[in-house]
PDB file of C-alpha atoms and ligand atoms in Angstrom:
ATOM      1  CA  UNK P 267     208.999-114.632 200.623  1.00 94.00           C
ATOM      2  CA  UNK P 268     205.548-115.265 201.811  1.00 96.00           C
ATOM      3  CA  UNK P 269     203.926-118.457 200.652  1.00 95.00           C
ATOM      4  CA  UNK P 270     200.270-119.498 201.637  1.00 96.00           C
ATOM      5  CA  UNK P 271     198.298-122.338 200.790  1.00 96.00           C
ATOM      6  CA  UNK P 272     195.387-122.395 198.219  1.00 96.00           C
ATOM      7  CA  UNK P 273     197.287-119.310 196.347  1.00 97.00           C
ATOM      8  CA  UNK P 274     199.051-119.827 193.221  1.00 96.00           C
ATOM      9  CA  UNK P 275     201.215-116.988 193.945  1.00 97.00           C
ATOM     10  CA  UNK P 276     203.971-116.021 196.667  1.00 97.00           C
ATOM     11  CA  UNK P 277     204.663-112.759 198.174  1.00 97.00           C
ATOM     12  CA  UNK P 278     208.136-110.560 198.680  1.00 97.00           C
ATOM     13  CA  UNK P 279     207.272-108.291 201.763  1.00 93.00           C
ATOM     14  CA  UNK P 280     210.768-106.515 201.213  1.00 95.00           C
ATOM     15  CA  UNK P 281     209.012-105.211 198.087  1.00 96.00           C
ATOM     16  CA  UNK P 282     207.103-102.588 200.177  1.00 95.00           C
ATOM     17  CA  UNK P 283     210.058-100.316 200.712  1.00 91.00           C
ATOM     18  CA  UNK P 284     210.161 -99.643 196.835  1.00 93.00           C
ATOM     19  CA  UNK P 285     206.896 -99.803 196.005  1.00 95.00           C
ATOM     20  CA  UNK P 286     205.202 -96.066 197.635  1.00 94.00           C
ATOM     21  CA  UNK P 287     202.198 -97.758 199.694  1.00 96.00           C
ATOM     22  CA  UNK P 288     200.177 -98.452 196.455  1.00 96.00           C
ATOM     23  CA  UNK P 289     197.711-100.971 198.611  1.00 97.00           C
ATOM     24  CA  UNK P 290     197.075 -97.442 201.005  1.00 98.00           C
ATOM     25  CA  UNK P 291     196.520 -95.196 198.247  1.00 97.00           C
ATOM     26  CA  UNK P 292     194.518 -94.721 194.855  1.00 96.00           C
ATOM     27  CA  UNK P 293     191.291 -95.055 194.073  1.00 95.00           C
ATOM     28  CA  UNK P 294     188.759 -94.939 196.923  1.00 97.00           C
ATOM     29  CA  UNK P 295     187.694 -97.800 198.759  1.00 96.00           C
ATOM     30  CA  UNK P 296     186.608 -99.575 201.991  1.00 97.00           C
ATOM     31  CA  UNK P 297     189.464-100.613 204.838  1.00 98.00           C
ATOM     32  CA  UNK P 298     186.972-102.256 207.281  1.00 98.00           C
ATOM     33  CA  UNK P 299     187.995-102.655 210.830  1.00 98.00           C
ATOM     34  CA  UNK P 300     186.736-104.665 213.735  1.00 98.00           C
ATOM     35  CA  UNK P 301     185.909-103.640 217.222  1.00 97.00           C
ATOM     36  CA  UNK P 302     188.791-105.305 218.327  1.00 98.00           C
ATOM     37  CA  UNK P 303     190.954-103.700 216.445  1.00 98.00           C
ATOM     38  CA  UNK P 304     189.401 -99.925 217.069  1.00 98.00           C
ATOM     39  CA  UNK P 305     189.712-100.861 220.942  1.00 97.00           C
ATOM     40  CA  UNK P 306     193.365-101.282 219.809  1.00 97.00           C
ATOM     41  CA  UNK P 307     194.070 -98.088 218.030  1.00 98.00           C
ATOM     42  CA  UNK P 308     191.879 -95.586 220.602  1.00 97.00           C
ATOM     43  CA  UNK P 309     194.626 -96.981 223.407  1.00 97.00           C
ATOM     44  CA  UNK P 310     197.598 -97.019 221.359  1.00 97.00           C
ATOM     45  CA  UNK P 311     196.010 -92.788 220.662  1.00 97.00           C
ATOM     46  CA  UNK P 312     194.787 -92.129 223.838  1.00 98.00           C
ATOM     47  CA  UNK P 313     191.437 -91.427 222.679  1.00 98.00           C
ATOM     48  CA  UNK P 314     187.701 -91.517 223.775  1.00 96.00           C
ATOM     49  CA  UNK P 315     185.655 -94.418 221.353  1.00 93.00           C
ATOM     50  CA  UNK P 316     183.601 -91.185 220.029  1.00 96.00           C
ATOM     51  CA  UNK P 317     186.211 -89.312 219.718  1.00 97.00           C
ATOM     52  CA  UNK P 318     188.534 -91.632 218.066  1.00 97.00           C
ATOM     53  CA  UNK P 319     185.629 -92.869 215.606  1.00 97.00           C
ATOM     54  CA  UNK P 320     184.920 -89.234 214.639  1.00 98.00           C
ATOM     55  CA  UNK P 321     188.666 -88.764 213.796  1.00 98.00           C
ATOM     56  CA  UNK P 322     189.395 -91.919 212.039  1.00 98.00           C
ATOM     57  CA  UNK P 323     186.023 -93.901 211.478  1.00 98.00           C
ATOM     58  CA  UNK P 324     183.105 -94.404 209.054  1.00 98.00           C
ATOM     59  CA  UNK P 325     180.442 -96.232 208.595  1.00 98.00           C
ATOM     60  CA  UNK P 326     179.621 -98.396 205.922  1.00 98.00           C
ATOM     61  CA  UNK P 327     176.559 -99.916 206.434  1.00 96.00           C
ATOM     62  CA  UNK P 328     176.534-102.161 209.361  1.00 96.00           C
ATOM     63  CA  UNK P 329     180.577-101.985 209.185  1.00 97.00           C
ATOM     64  CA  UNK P 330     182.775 -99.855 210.397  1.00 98.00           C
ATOM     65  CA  UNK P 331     185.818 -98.334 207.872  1.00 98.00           C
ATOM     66  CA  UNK P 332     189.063 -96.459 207.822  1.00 98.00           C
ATOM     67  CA  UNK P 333     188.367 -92.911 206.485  1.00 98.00           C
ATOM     68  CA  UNK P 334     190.418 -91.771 203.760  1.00 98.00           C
ATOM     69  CA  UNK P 335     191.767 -88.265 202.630  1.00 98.00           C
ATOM     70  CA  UNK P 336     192.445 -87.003 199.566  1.00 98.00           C
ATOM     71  CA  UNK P 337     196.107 -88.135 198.174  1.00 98.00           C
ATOM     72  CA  UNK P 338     197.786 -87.040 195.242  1.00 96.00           C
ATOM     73  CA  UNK P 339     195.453 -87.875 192.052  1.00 94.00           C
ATOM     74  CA  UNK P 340     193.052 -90.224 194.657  1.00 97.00           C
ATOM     75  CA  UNK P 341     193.103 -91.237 198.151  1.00 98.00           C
ATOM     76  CA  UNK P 342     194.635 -92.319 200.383  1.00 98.00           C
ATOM     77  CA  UNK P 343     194.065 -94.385 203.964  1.00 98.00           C
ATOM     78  CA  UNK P 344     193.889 -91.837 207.019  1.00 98.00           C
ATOM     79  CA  UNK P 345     196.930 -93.866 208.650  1.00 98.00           C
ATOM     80  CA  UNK P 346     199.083 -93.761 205.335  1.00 98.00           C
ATOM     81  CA  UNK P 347     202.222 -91.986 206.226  1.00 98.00           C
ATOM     82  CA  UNK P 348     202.661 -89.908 203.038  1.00 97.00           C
ATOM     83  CA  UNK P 349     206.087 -88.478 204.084  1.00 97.00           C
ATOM     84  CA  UNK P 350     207.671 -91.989 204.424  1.00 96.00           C
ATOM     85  CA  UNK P 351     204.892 -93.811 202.373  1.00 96.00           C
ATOM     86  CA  UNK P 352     204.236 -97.232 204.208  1.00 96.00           C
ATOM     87  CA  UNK P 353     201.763 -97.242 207.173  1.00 97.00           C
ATOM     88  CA  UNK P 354     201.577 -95.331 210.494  1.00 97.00           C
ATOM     89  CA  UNK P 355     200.176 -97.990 212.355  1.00 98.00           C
ATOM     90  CA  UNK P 356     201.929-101.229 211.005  1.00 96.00           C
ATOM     91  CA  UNK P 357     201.412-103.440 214.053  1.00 97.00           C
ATOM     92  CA  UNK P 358     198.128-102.215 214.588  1.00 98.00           C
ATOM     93  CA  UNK P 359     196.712-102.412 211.197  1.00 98.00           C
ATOM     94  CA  UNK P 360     193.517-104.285 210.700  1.00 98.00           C
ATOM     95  CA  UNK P 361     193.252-108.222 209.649  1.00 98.00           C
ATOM     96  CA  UNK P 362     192.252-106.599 205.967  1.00 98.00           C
ATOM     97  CA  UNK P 363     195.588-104.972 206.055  1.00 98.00           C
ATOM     98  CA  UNK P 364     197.390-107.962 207.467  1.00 97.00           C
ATOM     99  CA  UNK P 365     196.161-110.301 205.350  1.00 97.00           C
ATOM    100  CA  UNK P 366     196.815-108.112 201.521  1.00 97.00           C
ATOM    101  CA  UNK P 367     197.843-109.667 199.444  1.00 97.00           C
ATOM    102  CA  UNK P 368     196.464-113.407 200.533  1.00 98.00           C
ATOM    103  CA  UNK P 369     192.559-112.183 199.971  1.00 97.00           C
ATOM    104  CA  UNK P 370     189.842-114.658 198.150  1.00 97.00           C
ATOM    105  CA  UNK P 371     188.770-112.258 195.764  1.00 96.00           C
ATOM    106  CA  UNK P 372     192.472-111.946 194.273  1.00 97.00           C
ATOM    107  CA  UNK P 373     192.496-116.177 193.712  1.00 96.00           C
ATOM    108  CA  UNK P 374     189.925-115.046 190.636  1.00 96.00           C
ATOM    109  CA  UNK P 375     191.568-111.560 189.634  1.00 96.00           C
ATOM    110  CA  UNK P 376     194.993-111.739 188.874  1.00 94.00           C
ATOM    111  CA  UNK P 377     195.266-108.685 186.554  1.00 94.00           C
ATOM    112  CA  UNK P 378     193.879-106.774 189.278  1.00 95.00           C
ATOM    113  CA  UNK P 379     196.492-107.805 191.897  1.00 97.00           C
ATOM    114  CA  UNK P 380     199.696-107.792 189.258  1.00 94.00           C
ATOM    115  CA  UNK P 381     198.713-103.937 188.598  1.00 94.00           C
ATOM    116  CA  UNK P 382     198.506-103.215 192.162  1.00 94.00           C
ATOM    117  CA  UNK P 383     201.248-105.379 193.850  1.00 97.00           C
ATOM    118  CA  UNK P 384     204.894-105.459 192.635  1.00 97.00           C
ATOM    119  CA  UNK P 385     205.490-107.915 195.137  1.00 97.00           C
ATOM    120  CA  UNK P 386     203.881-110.791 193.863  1.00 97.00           C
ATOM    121  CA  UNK P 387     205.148-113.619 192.053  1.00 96.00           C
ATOM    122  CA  UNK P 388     202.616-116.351 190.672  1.00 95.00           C
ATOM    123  CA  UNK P 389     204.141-119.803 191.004  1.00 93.00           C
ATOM    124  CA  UNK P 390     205.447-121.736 187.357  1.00 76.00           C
TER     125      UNK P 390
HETATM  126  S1  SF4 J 199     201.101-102.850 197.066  1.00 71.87           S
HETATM  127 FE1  SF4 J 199     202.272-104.705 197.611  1.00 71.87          FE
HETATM  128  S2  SF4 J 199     204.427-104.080 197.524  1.00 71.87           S
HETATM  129 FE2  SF4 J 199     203.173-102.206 197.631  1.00 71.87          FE
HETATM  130  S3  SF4 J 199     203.080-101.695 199.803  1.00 71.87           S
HETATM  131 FE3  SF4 J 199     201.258-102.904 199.304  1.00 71.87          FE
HETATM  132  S4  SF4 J 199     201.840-105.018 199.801  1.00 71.87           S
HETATM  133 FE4  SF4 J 199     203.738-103.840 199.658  1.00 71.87          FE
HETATM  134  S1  SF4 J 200     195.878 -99.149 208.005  1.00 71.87           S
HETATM  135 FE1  SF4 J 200     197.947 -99.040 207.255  1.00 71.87          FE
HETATM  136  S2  SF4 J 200     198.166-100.819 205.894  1.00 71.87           S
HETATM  137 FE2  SF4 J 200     195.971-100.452 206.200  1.00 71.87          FE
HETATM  138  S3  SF4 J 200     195.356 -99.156 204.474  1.00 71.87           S
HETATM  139 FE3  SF4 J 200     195.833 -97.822 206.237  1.00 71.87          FE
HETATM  140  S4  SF4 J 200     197.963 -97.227 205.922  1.00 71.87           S
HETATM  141 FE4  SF4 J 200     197.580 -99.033 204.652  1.00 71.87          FE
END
């Protein structure tokens, strides 16, 4: 069980092995990625930086993204392993990645996080 400080809820990371990747997949959206982290992934693949951000990258305005693919009824992240359903690239994920469920916006939209998490469990 994860807990963090500031959140009124706690986490259960063991809950990701039922749950089908739902944080990777669904609707469309942005997975945003730092150079760091893309200097990361291009060694761990082996890659060129244009080659590897043609493959995997795209821009969102002055940010870079994840791309997606198309997944079932929606999308889902480029990296999403949809034979075994978790990620492909679990230690290299970006610090958006790392940091689900613990994220700002989800302090103000609860609803939003109980539909897409079954691993958290708000506190009393
Ligand atoms: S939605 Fe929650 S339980 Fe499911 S894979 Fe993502 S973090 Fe794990
Ligand atoms: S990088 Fe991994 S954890 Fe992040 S959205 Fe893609 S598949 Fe999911």
């Amino acid at each position: 069980m994860i807990f963090k400080k500031g959140f009124s809820y706690v986490f259960n990371e063991n809950a990701c092995k039922d749950c089908g990747g739902k944080c990777c997949t669904g609707e469309s959206g942005n997975i945003f990625i730092n150079e760091d982290e893309i200097i990361h992934l291009q060694t761990h693949f082996g890659l060129e930086k244009k080659e590897f951000r043609k493959k995997y990258l795209r821009k969102v305005d002055y940010k870079m993204s994840l791309k997606e693919v198309e997944f079932e009824d929606g999308f889902a992240c480029i990296f999403f392993n949809q034979k075994e359903r978790n990620c492909g690239i679990y230690p290299l994920r970006p610090y958006q990645c790392r940091t689900f469920p613990f994220w700002e916006y989800f302090k103000t939209h609860k609803e939003e996080l109980q539909k897409e998490c079954i691993g958290i469990c708000y506190l009393s």
